[in-house]
Amino acid sequence: MKEEGAEGTHVLAFPFPAQGHINPLLQFCKTLASKGLKVTLATTFFIIKSGHNEVNNVRVEGISDGFDEGGIDAAKSPEMYAERFQVVGSESLAALIEKQESSGYPFKCLIYDPAITWPFEVAKRFGLSTACFFTQSCANDAIYYSVKKGLLSTPVQGPTVSLPGLPILELHDLPSFIYYWGSYPAFIDIVLNQFDNVENVDYVLINTFDKLEDEVLKWMSNIYPMKTIGPTVPSIYLDKRVEDDKDYGLRLFESRKETYMDWLNMREAGSVIYVSFGSISGLGEEQMEEIALGLVSSNHYFLWVVRKSEENKLPTSLVEDKLEKGLVVAWCSQLEVLAHKAVGCFITHCGWNSTTESLSLGVPMIAMPQWTDQNMNAKFVVDVWEVGVRVKLDEKGIVRRKEIEECVKEIMEGDRGEKIKRNAFRWKVLAKEAVDEGGSSNKNIEEFVASLLCA
Ligand code: UDP
């Protein structure tokens, strides 16, 4: 429902420039725009070079990160990218805010991803109110918070970890930056620094929903006024209240839609395994081969997303033999695929977006986490929400073909699979309920909009 007087209130959103961070914040922007706010999303020139200037009533504006031609891949290291992004980005973001001030529609609030902390300072220079928008699960944030505040000492000693609001965790359930302490210096800073300004912002938003992370949300909400606003999945897949909201709308990879949708249309309900490891993770050649052979020997149909940069790792047998039951694509509209009745399960790296999309569409998962927050998401998929199984690694850290085949059989053919399907359906209902009229996330969004109008 549109709020009275909302059109005059202009909000600026600034996501971390990666697909998995843009999608949830852009989606949230669309929801705000549907409630009548004027919304602009700023992202890097490199990302919008393909010419996006508006997505479902959200205006898209470019700023410079210092790598306009090559983006993050053009930087020599993640540290170097972060440094230049801060220097060039803060000036460029300030210039956008200034330009907007003189246009007569100044920004009132900056919503930023705390994976980058400096936008807070930029907003304060111009007297904007601030909202930080957490794009990962509350459970992961609780771990990072605990490390930051010394409630969990590092390197973490096992065999298990017990923290408020969380199930008992084995070390391999922890986010990889914590589990392999010291392994990713640039990233550990990012995830721990997320909390730098949280005490000073006006709003703390998080892409999850109350029932999904009930206990840990209660714990974190005692510390920060965290408001759930998720799952940020396009409206057509959930409450259907936002017109024409069918896709995220800003994609960094190309796909050829016609091949895989036609292919899916020919399959029986629940017969296809969808496989994707998201927009960043890269697997080794040996692992790719084991997945390929496991999928083929499972004897089920499969649709596998292998990004262009990963294609050369596919086993030649898979490339050369005409696949009888499999289709490999470079990218797809994941939501459209997950929503297709032919899809019976999702072999996923458990990125937070993929996880919440799968939950929202009621698709059982085979969790194959790779790094960062994915281990923890996998733990919840299997043990808390009971919507999937998790693969076991061998002593070399590889998931063997037999293991893939067995997990597929367990979900697609076994009794446990039936139970998991029922649970997945239950979570789909709860996800819709959260964002629908009267739902917990919808209520928080409406309160956020109302308080921006009063501010
Ligand atoms: N995605 C997509 N098509 C693909 C693979 C992924 O549209 O072929 C989308 C997916 O729907 C999700 C995002 O890319 O919204 C990936 O985010 P996630 O948090 O799952 O993983 P990340 O890429 O950040 O590791």
Short mmCIF file of C-alpha atoms and ligand atoms in Angstrom, two decimals:
data_model
loop_
_atom_site.label_atom_id
_atom_site.label_comp_id
_atom_site.label_asym_id
_atom_site.label_seq_id
_atom_site.Cartn_x
_atom_site.Cartn_y
_atom_site.Cartn_z
CA MET A 1 0.00 0.00 0.00
CA LYS A 2 1.33 3.46 -0.90
CA GLU A 3 1.96 5.80 2.01
CA GLU A 4 0.62 9.32 1.87
CA GLY A 5 3.25 11.95 1.04
CA ALA A 6 5.87 9.29 0.34
CA GLU A 7 6.79 10.60 -3.14
CA GLY A 8 8.72 13.51 -1.65
CA THR A 9 10.92 11.19 0.41
CA HIS A 10 14.01 10.17 -1.49
CA VAL A 11 16.15 7.25 -0.38
CA LEU A 12 19.60 6.29 -1.65
CA ALA A 13 20.71 2.66 -1.51
CA PHE A 14 24.31 1.56 -1.89
CA PRO A 15 25.05 -2.18 -2.10
CA PHE A 16 28.44 -3.86 -2.10
CA PRO A 17 29.13 -4.33 -5.84
CA ALA A 18 28.59 -8.09 -6.21
CA GLN A 19 25.57 -9.99 -7.54
CA GLY A 20 24.76 -11.62 -4.19
CA HIS A 21 24.76 -8.23 -2.42
CA ILE A 22 23.01 -6.21 -5.13
CA ASN A 23 20.06 -8.59 -5.48
CA PRO A 24 18.68 -8.28 -1.93
CA LEU A 25 19.16 -4.53 -1.62
CA LEU A 26 17.75 -3.80 -5.06
CA GLN A 27 14.80 -5.99 -4.21
CA PHE A 28 14.25 -4.09 -0.98
CA CYS A 29 14.42 -0.83 -2.98
CA LYS A 30 11.65 -2.10 -5.25
CA THR A 31 9.49 -2.78 -2.22
CA LEU A 32 10.13 0.75 -0.91
CA ALA A 33 9.29 2.21 -4.33
CA SER A 34 6.06 0.18 -4.39
CA LYS A 35 5.13 1.91 -1.14
CA GLY A 36 5.55 5.25 -2.85
CA LEU A 37 9.07 6.31 -1.84
CA LYS A 38 11.40 7.79 -4.42
CA VAL A 39 14.37 5.41 -4.54
CA THR A 40 17.80 5.57 -6.19
CA LEU A 41 20.30 2.74 -6.11
CA ALA A 42 23.92 3.67 -6.70
CA THR A 43 26.39 1.09 -7.91
CA THR A 44 29.66 1.10 -9.80
CA PHE A 45 29.98 2.24 -13.42
CA PHE A 46 31.50 -1.13 -14.19
CA ILE A 47 28.36 -2.93 -13.05
CA ILE A 48 25.92 -0.70 -14.85
CA LYS A 49 27.89 -0.54 -18.07
CA SER A 50 25.28 -2.76 -19.67
CA GLY A 51 22.93 0.18 -19.51
CA HIS A 52 20.58 -0.19 -16.54
CA ASN A 53 19.12 3.14 -15.54
CA GLU A 54 15.86 2.04 -13.99
CA VAL A 55 14.58 -1.22 -12.52
CA ASN A 56 10.90 -1.34 -11.47
CA ASN A 57 10.69 2.35 -10.50
CA VAL A 58 14.09 2.30 -8.83
CA ARG A 59 16.47 4.75 -10.51
CA VAL A 60 19.98 3.35 -10.95
CA GLU A 61 22.96 5.74 -10.83
CA GLY A 62 26.66 5.04 -11.37
CA ILE A 63 29.56 5.95 -9.12
CA SER A 64 33.24 5.17 -9.56
CA ASP A 65 35.13 2.56 -7.56
CA GLY A 66 38.35 3.48 -9.34
CA PHE A 67 38.02 0.45 -11.65
CA ASP A 68 35.42 1.62 -14.17
CA GLU A 69 36.64 -0.70 -16.92
CA GLY A 70 37.43 -3.95 -15.13
CA GLY A 71 35.64 -3.87 -11.76
CA ILE A 72 36.95 -5.87 -8.82
CA ASP A 73 38.77 -8.37 -11.07
CA ALA A 74 40.97 -5.55 -12.37
CA ALA A 75 42.40 -4.91 -8.90
CA LYS A 76 45.66 -6.65 -7.99
CA SER A 77 44.23 -7.90 -4.69
CA PRO A 78 41.03 -7.60 -2.63
CA GLU A 79 42.95 -5.30 -0.26
CA MET A 80 43.88 -3.01 -3.12
CA TYR A 81 40.32 -2.95 -4.40
CA ALA A 82 38.98 -2.06 -0.94
CA GLU A 83 41.51 0.75 -0.54
CA ARG A 84 40.81 2.37 -3.89
CA PHE A 85 37.08 1.82 -3.58
CA GLN A 86 37.11 3.76 -0.34
CA VAL A 87 39.14 6.68 -1.69
CA VAL A 88 37.48 7.04 -5.10
CA GLY A 89 34.08 5.68 -4.06
CA SER A 90 33.52 8.02 -1.13
CA GLU A 91 34.22 11.06 -3.30
CA SER A 92 32.04 9.77 -6.11
CA LEU A 93 29.20 8.91 -3.72
CA ALA A 94 29.50 12.37 -2.15
CA ALA A 95 29.33 13.95 -5.62
CA LEU A 96 26.11 12.05 -6.35
CA ILE A 97 24.55 13.21 -3.05
CA GLU A 98 25.60 16.79 -3.78
CA LYS A 99 24.24 16.70 -7.32
CA GLN A 100 20.96 15.40 -5.98
CA GLU A 101 20.77 18.16 -3.38
CA SER A 102 20.87 20.80 -6.08
CA SER A 103 18.20 19.01 -8.13
CA GLY A 104 15.48 19.76 -5.59
CA TYR A 105 14.96 16.08 -4.63
CA PRO A 106 17.69 15.58 -2.03
CA PHE A 107 18.27 12.20 -0.44
CA LYS A 108 16.93 11.83 3.05
CA CYS A 109 18.38 8.47 4.01
CA LEU A 110 21.26 6.25 2.90
CA ILE A 111 20.74 2.50 3.09
CA TYR A 112 24.13 0.83 2.82
CA ASP A 113 25.59 -2.63 3.05
CA PRO A 114 27.83 -2.81 6.13
CA ALA A 115 30.29 -4.93 4.13
CA ILE A 116 31.51 -1.42 3.21
CA THR A 117 31.69 0.91 6.19
CA TRP A 118 32.71 4.28 4.71
CA PRO A 119 29.31 5.18 3.16
CA PHE A 120 28.18 5.90 6.73
CA GLU A 121 30.72 8.76 7.01
CA VAL A 122 29.70 10.13 3.60
CA ALA A 123 26.03 10.16 4.60
CA LYS A 124 26.82 11.94 7.86
CA ARG A 125 28.75 14.67 5.99
CA PHE A 126 25.49 15.55 4.29
CA GLY A 127 23.22 15.09 7.29
CA LEU A 128 21.40 12.04 5.87
CA SER A 129 19.88 9.47 8.17
CA THR A 130 21.41 6.00 7.80
CA ALA A 131 20.23 2.41 7.64
CA CYS A 132 22.61 -0.50 7.44
CA PHE A 133 21.31 -3.50 5.58
CA PHE A 134 22.80 -6.90 6.46
CA THR A 135 22.71 -9.24 3.47
CA GLN A 136 23.79 -12.43 5.26
CA SER A 137 21.96 -14.58 7.76
CA CYS A 138 21.60 -13.43 11.35
CA ALA A 139 23.34 -16.62 12.50
CA ASN A 140 26.49 -15.70 10.58
CA ASP A 141 26.34 -12.13 11.84
CA ALA A 142 26.01 -13.42 15.40
CA ILE A 143 29.25 -15.37 14.96
CA TYR A 144 31.08 -12.35 13.53
CA TYR A 145 29.70 -10.18 16.31
CA SER A 146 30.84 -12.71 18.93
CA VAL A 147 34.37 -12.74 17.50
CA LYS A 148 34.47 -8.96 17.23
CA LYS A 149 33.42 -8.53 20.85
CA GLY A 150 35.64 -11.29 22.20
CA LEU A 151 32.74 -13.60 23.15
CA LEU A 152 34.29 -16.22 20.91
CA SER A 153 38.06 -16.35 20.97
CA THR A 154 40.09 -17.16 17.91
CA PRO A 155 41.49 -19.44 16.66
CA VAL A 156 38.37 -21.24 17.84
CA GLN A 157 38.99 -24.32 19.96
CA GLY A 158 36.74 -27.31 19.31
CA PRO A 159 35.30 -29.72 19.20
CA THR A 160 32.09 -27.70 19.45
CA VAL A 161 31.00 -24.11 19.96
CA SER A 162 28.04 -22.99 22.02
CA LEU A 163 26.70 -19.45 21.66
CA PRO A 164 23.38 -17.84 22.59
CA GLY A 165 20.57 -18.35 20.10
CA LEU A 166 22.49 -20.87 18.02
CA PRO A 167 22.49 -24.67 17.87
CA ILE A 168 25.65 -26.41 19.05
CA LEU A 169 28.10 -25.93 16.21
CA GLU A 170 30.95 -28.10 15.05
CA LEU A 171 33.97 -26.19 13.82
CA HIS A 172 33.16 -26.91 10.17
CA ASP A 173 29.79 -25.16 10.63
CA LEU A 174 31.50 -21.84 11.36
CA PRO A 175 31.99 -19.26 8.60
CA SER A 176 35.20 -20.17 6.78
CA PHE A 177 36.95 -16.93 7.70
CA ILE A 178 36.60 -17.94 11.35
CA TYR A 179 37.11 -21.68 10.92
CA TYR A 180 40.32 -21.19 8.90
CA TRP A 181 41.46 -18.32 11.07
CA GLY A 182 43.92 -16.06 9.25
CA SER A 183 43.22 -17.55 5.84
CA TYR A 184 41.48 -14.53 4.30
CA PRO A 185 42.85 -11.37 5.94
CA ALA A 186 40.99 -8.97 3.63
CA PHE A 187 37.65 -10.67 4.16
CA ILE A 188 37.89 -11.15 7.90
CA ASP A 189 38.26 -7.38 8.21
CA ILE A 190 35.15 -6.86 6.09
CA VAL A 191 32.94 -9.17 8.12
CA LEU A 192 34.15 -7.98 11.51
CA ASN A 193 34.08 -4.30 10.61
CA GLN A 194 30.42 -4.62 9.62
CA PHE A 195 29.59 -3.65 13.19
CA ASP A 196 31.71 -0.49 13.22
CA ASN A 197 28.87 1.99 12.93
CA VAL A 198 25.91 -0.13 13.85
CA GLU A 199 25.56 1.65 17.18
CA ASN A 200 25.32 4.97 15.37
CA VAL A 201 22.95 4.23 12.49
CA ASP A 202 19.28 5.10 12.63
CA TYR A 203 18.01 1.75 11.36
CA VAL A 204 19.38 -1.81 11.29
CA LEU A 205 17.78 -3.99 8.64
CA ILE A 206 18.47 -7.63 7.86
CA ASN A 207 17.48 -9.88 5.00
CA THR A 208 15.88 -12.73 6.89
CA PHE A 209 12.53 -13.31 8.60
CA ASP A 210 11.52 -13.77 12.20
CA LYS A 211 10.43 -17.41 12.09
CA LEU A 212 13.44 -18.46 10.05
CA GLU A 213 16.02 -17.41 12.64
CA ASP A 214 13.84 -16.98 15.63
CA GLU A 215 16.26 -17.56 18.52
CA VAL A 216 19.38 -15.91 17.17
CA LEU A 217 17.35 -12.91 16.05
CA LYS A 218 16.03 -12.53 19.57
CA TRP A 219 19.59 -12.55 20.89
CA MET A 220 20.93 -10.06 18.32
CA SER A 221 17.89 -7.80 18.73
CA ASN A 222 18.81 -7.33 22.38
CA ILE A 223 22.05 -5.82 21.18
CA TYR A 224 20.95 -3.88 18.09
CA PRO A 225 17.44 -2.89 17.00
CA MET A 226 17.56 -5.40 14.14
CA LYS A 227 14.52 -5.43 11.88
CA THR A 228 13.86 -8.33 9.54
CA ILE A 229 12.70 -7.37 6.06
CA GLY A 230 13.17 -10.61 4.09
CA PRO A 231 13.18 -12.77 2.23
CA THR A 232 13.97 -10.30 -0.55
CA VAL A 233 12.66 -12.43 -3.37
CA PRO A 234 10.77 -10.81 -6.29
CA SER A 235 7.14 -10.42 -5.42
CA ILE A 236 5.74 -12.72 -8.10
CA TYR A 237 7.28 -15.67 -6.25
CA LEU A 238 5.85 -14.72 -2.86
CA ASP A 239 3.06 -12.26 -2.06
CA LYS A 240 2.53 -11.02 -5.66
CA ARG A 241 1.70 -7.53 -4.40
CA VAL A 242 4.34 -5.61 -6.38
CA GLU A 243 3.34 -5.22 -9.98
CA ASP A 244 5.69 -6.59 -12.66
CA ASP A 245 8.27 -7.71 -10.11
CA LYS A 246 9.44 -10.91 -11.80
CA ASP A 247 13.21 -10.80 -11.62
CA TYR A 248 15.90 -9.01 -9.65
CA GLY A 249 16.57 -6.90 -12.72
CA LEU A 250 20.30 -6.18 -12.58
CA ARG A 251 22.33 -9.15 -13.65
CA LEU A 252 26.06 -9.29 -14.16
CA PHE A 253 26.09 -12.45 -16.26
CA GLU A 254 24.48 -13.32 -19.57
CA SER A 255 22.23 -16.27 -20.21
CA ARG A 256 20.30 -17.73 -23.12
CA LYS A 257 16.87 -18.22 -21.68
CA GLU A 258 15.23 -20.08 -24.48
CA THR A 259 17.42 -23.22 -24.26
CA TYR A 260 16.96 -24.13 -20.62
CA MET A 261 13.31 -23.13 -20.17
CA ASP A 262 12.31 -25.19 -23.22
CA TRP A 263 14.41 -28.02 -21.90
CA LEU A 264 12.76 -27.80 -18.46
CA ASN A 265 9.31 -27.67 -20.02
CA MET A 266 9.92 -31.13 -21.46
CA ARG A 267 10.62 -32.71 -18.05
CA GLU A 268 8.25 -34.31 -15.60
CA ALA A 269 7.40 -32.66 -12.29
CA GLY A 270 10.15 -32.97 -9.69
CA SER A 271 12.51 -34.86 -12.01
CA VAL A 272 15.38 -32.37 -12.46
CA ILE A 273 18.37 -31.60 -10.23
CA TYR A 274 19.37 -27.95 -10.47
CA VAL A 275 23.06 -27.31 -9.71
CA SER A 276 24.68 -23.93 -9.09
CA PHE A 277 27.49 -22.53 -6.97
CA GLY A 278 26.52 -18.89 -7.32
CA SER A 279 28.33 -15.95 -8.82
CA ILE A 280 31.76 -16.17 -7.18
CA SER A 281 32.80 -19.65 -6.00
CA GLY A 282 35.13 -21.60 -8.24
CA LEU A 283 35.58 -25.36 -7.93
CA GLY A 284 38.72 -27.33 -8.73
CA GLU A 285 38.89 -29.52 -11.82
CA GLU A 286 38.85 -32.73 -9.80
CA GLN A 287 35.72 -31.58 -7.95
CA MET A 288 34.02 -30.63 -11.22
CA GLU A 289 34.70 -34.10 -12.59
CA GLU A 290 33.31 -35.80 -9.49
CA ILE A 291 30.13 -33.72 -9.69
CA ALA A 292 29.75 -34.45 -13.39
CA LEU A 293 30.17 -38.19 -12.92
CA GLY A 294 27.95 -38.24 -9.83
CA LEU A 295 25.18 -36.47 -11.69
CA VAL A 296 25.43 -38.73 -14.71
CA SER A 297 25.42 -41.89 -12.60
CA SER A 298 22.44 -40.68 -10.53
CA ASN A 299 20.51 -41.14 -13.76
CA HIS A 300 18.36 -38.07 -13.11
CA TYR A 301 18.02 -35.06 -15.38
CA PHE A 302 20.21 -32.16 -14.34
CA LEU A 303 20.62 -28.49 -15.19
CA TRP A 304 24.05 -27.22 -14.17
CA VAL A 305 25.19 -23.60 -14.14
CA VAL A 306 28.89 -23.38 -14.99
CA ARG A 307 29.94 -19.76 -15.41
CA LYS A 308 32.04 -18.92 -18.48
CA SER A 309 35.13 -18.43 -16.33
CA GLU A 310 34.72 -22.01 -15.01
CA GLU A 311 33.90 -23.75 -18.28
CA ASN A 312 37.47 -24.88 -18.96
CA LYS A 313 37.34 -27.02 -15.81
CA LEU A 314 34.52 -29.22 -17.10
CA PRO A 315 35.71 -32.76 -17.81
CA THR A 316 36.21 -33.33 -21.53
CA SER A 317 33.99 -36.41 -21.33
CA LEU A 318 31.10 -34.14 -20.39
CA VAL A 319 31.84 -31.61 -23.08
CA GLU A 320 32.43 -34.10 -25.87
CA ASP A 321 29.78 -36.74 -25.18
CA LYS A 322 26.37 -35.57 -26.03
CA LEU A 323 24.68 -35.46 -22.66
CA GLU A 324 21.58 -37.54 -22.60
CA LYS A 325 20.10 -36.18 -19.42
CA GLY A 326 22.05 -33.05 -18.60
CA LEU A 327 22.20 -29.46 -19.72
CA VAL A 328 25.06 -27.10 -18.83
CA VAL A 329 24.38 -23.35 -19.05
CA ALA A 330 26.58 -20.34 -18.32
CA TRP A 331 23.92 -18.54 -16.25
CA CYS A 332 20.15 -18.68 -15.83
CA SER A 333 17.32 -16.91 -14.13
CA GLN A 334 17.68 -18.97 -10.97
CA LEU A 335 14.30 -17.93 -9.61
CA GLU A 336 12.52 -19.01 -12.75
CA VAL A 337 14.32 -22.33 -12.60
CA LEU A 338 13.63 -22.94 -8.91
CA ALA A 339 9.98 -22.06 -9.46
CA HIS A 340 9.65 -24.53 -12.35
CA LYS A 341 7.66 -27.61 -11.45
CA ALA A 342 10.23 -29.88 -13.11
CA VAL A 343 12.88 -29.02 -10.51
CA GLY A 344 13.08 -31.60 -7.70
CA CYS A 345 16.17 -30.47 -5.81
CA PHE A 346 18.94 -27.91 -5.75
CA ILE A 347 22.62 -28.77 -5.31
CA THR A 348 23.75 -25.45 -3.90
CA HIS A 349 26.78 -23.75 -2.39
CA CYS A 350 24.31 -22.24 0.13
CA GLY A 351 24.95 -18.58 -0.63
CA TRP A 352 22.39 -16.72 1.46
CA ASN A 353 20.36 -15.63 -1.57
CA SER A 354 20.30 -19.11 -3.07
CA THR A 355 19.29 -20.51 0.30
CA THR A 356 16.44 -18.06 0.88
CA GLU A 357 15.29 -18.42 -2.73
CA SER A 358 15.16 -22.19 -2.39
CA LEU A 359 13.28 -21.90 0.91
CA SER A 360 10.85 -19.38 -0.59
CA LEU A 361 10.13 -21.66 -3.53
CA GLY A 362 9.96 -24.85 -1.47
CA VAL A 363 12.84 -26.64 -3.19
CA PRO A 364 14.79 -29.27 -1.17
CA MET A 365 18.54 -28.69 -1.07
CA ILE A 366 21.74 -30.69 -1.24
CA ALA A 367 24.12 -28.42 0.59
CA MET A 368 27.65 -28.24 -0.75
CA PRO A 369 29.08 -25.15 0.98
CA GLN A 370 32.34 -23.71 -0.35
CA TRP A 371 33.42 -20.83 1.87
CA THR A 372 32.42 -17.64 3.75
CA ASP A 373 28.92 -17.84 5.33
CA GLN A 374 27.89 -20.96 3.43
CA ASN A 375 28.89 -23.57 6.04
CA MET A 376 26.60 -22.02 8.59
CA ASN A 377 23.75 -21.76 6.09
CA ALA A 378 24.25 -25.44 5.31
CA LYS A 379 24.03 -26.28 9.02
CA PHE A 380 20.67 -24.53 9.23
CA VAL A 381 19.41 -26.12 5.99
CA VAL A 382 20.04 -29.58 7.38
CA ASP A 383 19.60 -29.38 11.16
CA VAL A 384 17.35 -26.41 11.87
CA TRP A 385 14.96 -26.06 8.94
CA GLU A 386 15.38 -29.71 7.84
CA VAL A 387 15.04 -28.89 4.18
CA GLY A 388 18.06 -30.71 2.87
CA VAL A 389 21.10 -32.94 3.28
CA ARG A 390 24.76 -31.98 3.33
CA VAL A 391 27.48 -33.69 1.33
CA LYS A 392 30.43 -35.30 3.09
CA LEU A 393 33.97 -34.50 2.04
CA ASP A 394 36.73 -37.08 1.73
CA GLU A 395 40.15 -36.63 3.34
CA LYS A 396 41.25 -34.44 0.41
CA GLY A 397 38.26 -32.15 0.89
CA ILE A 398 36.58 -33.45 -2.26
CA VAL A 399 32.98 -34.59 -2.57
CA ARG A 400 33.17 -37.84 -4.48
CA ARG A 401 30.79 -38.94 -7.24
CA LYS A 402 29.33 -41.72 -5.07
CA GLU A 403 28.47 -39.18 -2.36
CA ILE A 404 26.75 -36.90 -4.90
CA GLU A 405 24.81 -39.84 -6.26
CA GLU A 406 23.74 -40.97 -2.77
CA CYS A 407 22.61 -37.48 -1.70
CA VAL A 408 20.60 -37.14 -4.91
CA LYS A 409 18.97 -40.51 -4.31
CA GLU A 410 18.22 -39.62 -0.70
CA ILE A 411 16.37 -36.48 -1.71
CA MET A 412 14.79 -37.60 -4.97
CA GLU A 413 13.91 -41.17 -4.05
CA GLY A 414 14.18 -41.84 -0.30
CA ASP A 415 11.78 -41.53 2.67
CA ARG A 416 13.91 -38.77 4.13
CA GLY A 417 13.39 -36.93 0.84
CA GLU A 418 9.63 -37.06 1.34
CA LYS A 419 9.93 -35.54 4.80
CA ILE A 420 12.28 -32.87 3.50
CA LYS A 421 9.83 -32.00 0.72
CA ARG A 422 7.07 -31.51 3.26
CA ASN A 423 9.30 -29.25 5.36
CA ALA A 424 10.35 -27.28 2.28
CA PHE A 425 6.70 -26.65 1.49
CA ARG A 426 6.10 -25.44 5.05
CA TRP A 427 8.96 -22.93 4.79
CA LYS A 428 7.65 -21.69 1.47
CA VAL A 429 4.35 -20.85 3.17
CA LEU A 430 6.12 -19.14 6.08
CA ALA A 431 8.34 -17.08 3.75
CA LYS A 432 5.32 -15.77 1.89
CA GLU A 433 3.51 -15.06 5.14
CA ALA A 434 6.45 -12.93 6.40
CA VAL A 435 6.33 -10.50 3.48
CA ASP A 436 2.59 -10.55 2.90
CA GLU A 437 0.06 -8.10 4.37
CA GLY A 438 0.28 -8.41 8.17
CA GLY A 439 3.50 -10.47 8.07
CA SER A 440 6.48 -9.74 10.33
CA SER A 441 8.81 -8.44 7.60
CA ASN A 442 6.06 -6.44 5.94
CA LYS A 443 5.27 -4.81 9.27
CA ASN A 444 8.92 -3.85 9.76
CA ILE A 445 9.10 -2.43 6.24
CA GLU A 446 5.98 -0.36 6.80
CA GLU A 447 7.37 0.96 10.07
CA PHE A 448 10.64 1.87 8.34
CA VAL A 449 8.75 3.75 5.61
CA ALA A 450 6.55 5.50 8.18
CA SER A 451 9.51 6.63 10.23
CA LEU A 452 11.28 7.99 7.14
CA LEU A 453 8.17 10.00 6.39
CA CYS A 454 8.09 11.44 9.91
CA ALA A 455 11.84 12.16 10.06
N1 UDP B 1 21.93 -16.56 -9.75
C1 UDP B 1 21.24 -16.47 -10.93
N2 UDP B 1 21.56 -17.33 -11.93
C2 UDP B 1 22.51 -18.28 -11.81
C3 UDP B 1 23.20 -18.38 -10.58
C4 UDP B 1 22.88 -17.51 -9.57
O1 UDP B 1 20.34 -15.64 -11.11
O2 UDP B 1 22.75 -18.99 -12.78
C5 UDP B 1 21.59 -15.60 -8.68
C6 UDP B 1 20.85 -16.27 -7.55
O3 UDP B 1 19.46 -16.27 -7.82
C7 UDP B 1 21.24 -15.40 -6.37
C8 UDP B 1 22.61 -14.84 -6.73
O4 UDP B 1 22.77 -15.06 -8.13
O5 UDP B 1 20.31 -14.35 -6.19
C9 UDP B 1 23.75 -15.53 -6.02
O6 UDP B 1 23.76 -15.12 -4.69
P1 UDP B 1 24.16 -16.11 -3.51
O7 UDP B 1 24.05 -15.34 -2.24
O8 UDP B 1 23.37 -17.36 -3.57
O9 UDP B 1 25.65 -16.52 -3.83
P2 UDP B 1 26.98 -15.70 -4.21
O10 UDP B 1 26.94 -15.52 -5.69
O11 UDP B 1 26.95 -14.39 -3.46
O12 UDP B 1 28.06 -16.63 -3.78
#
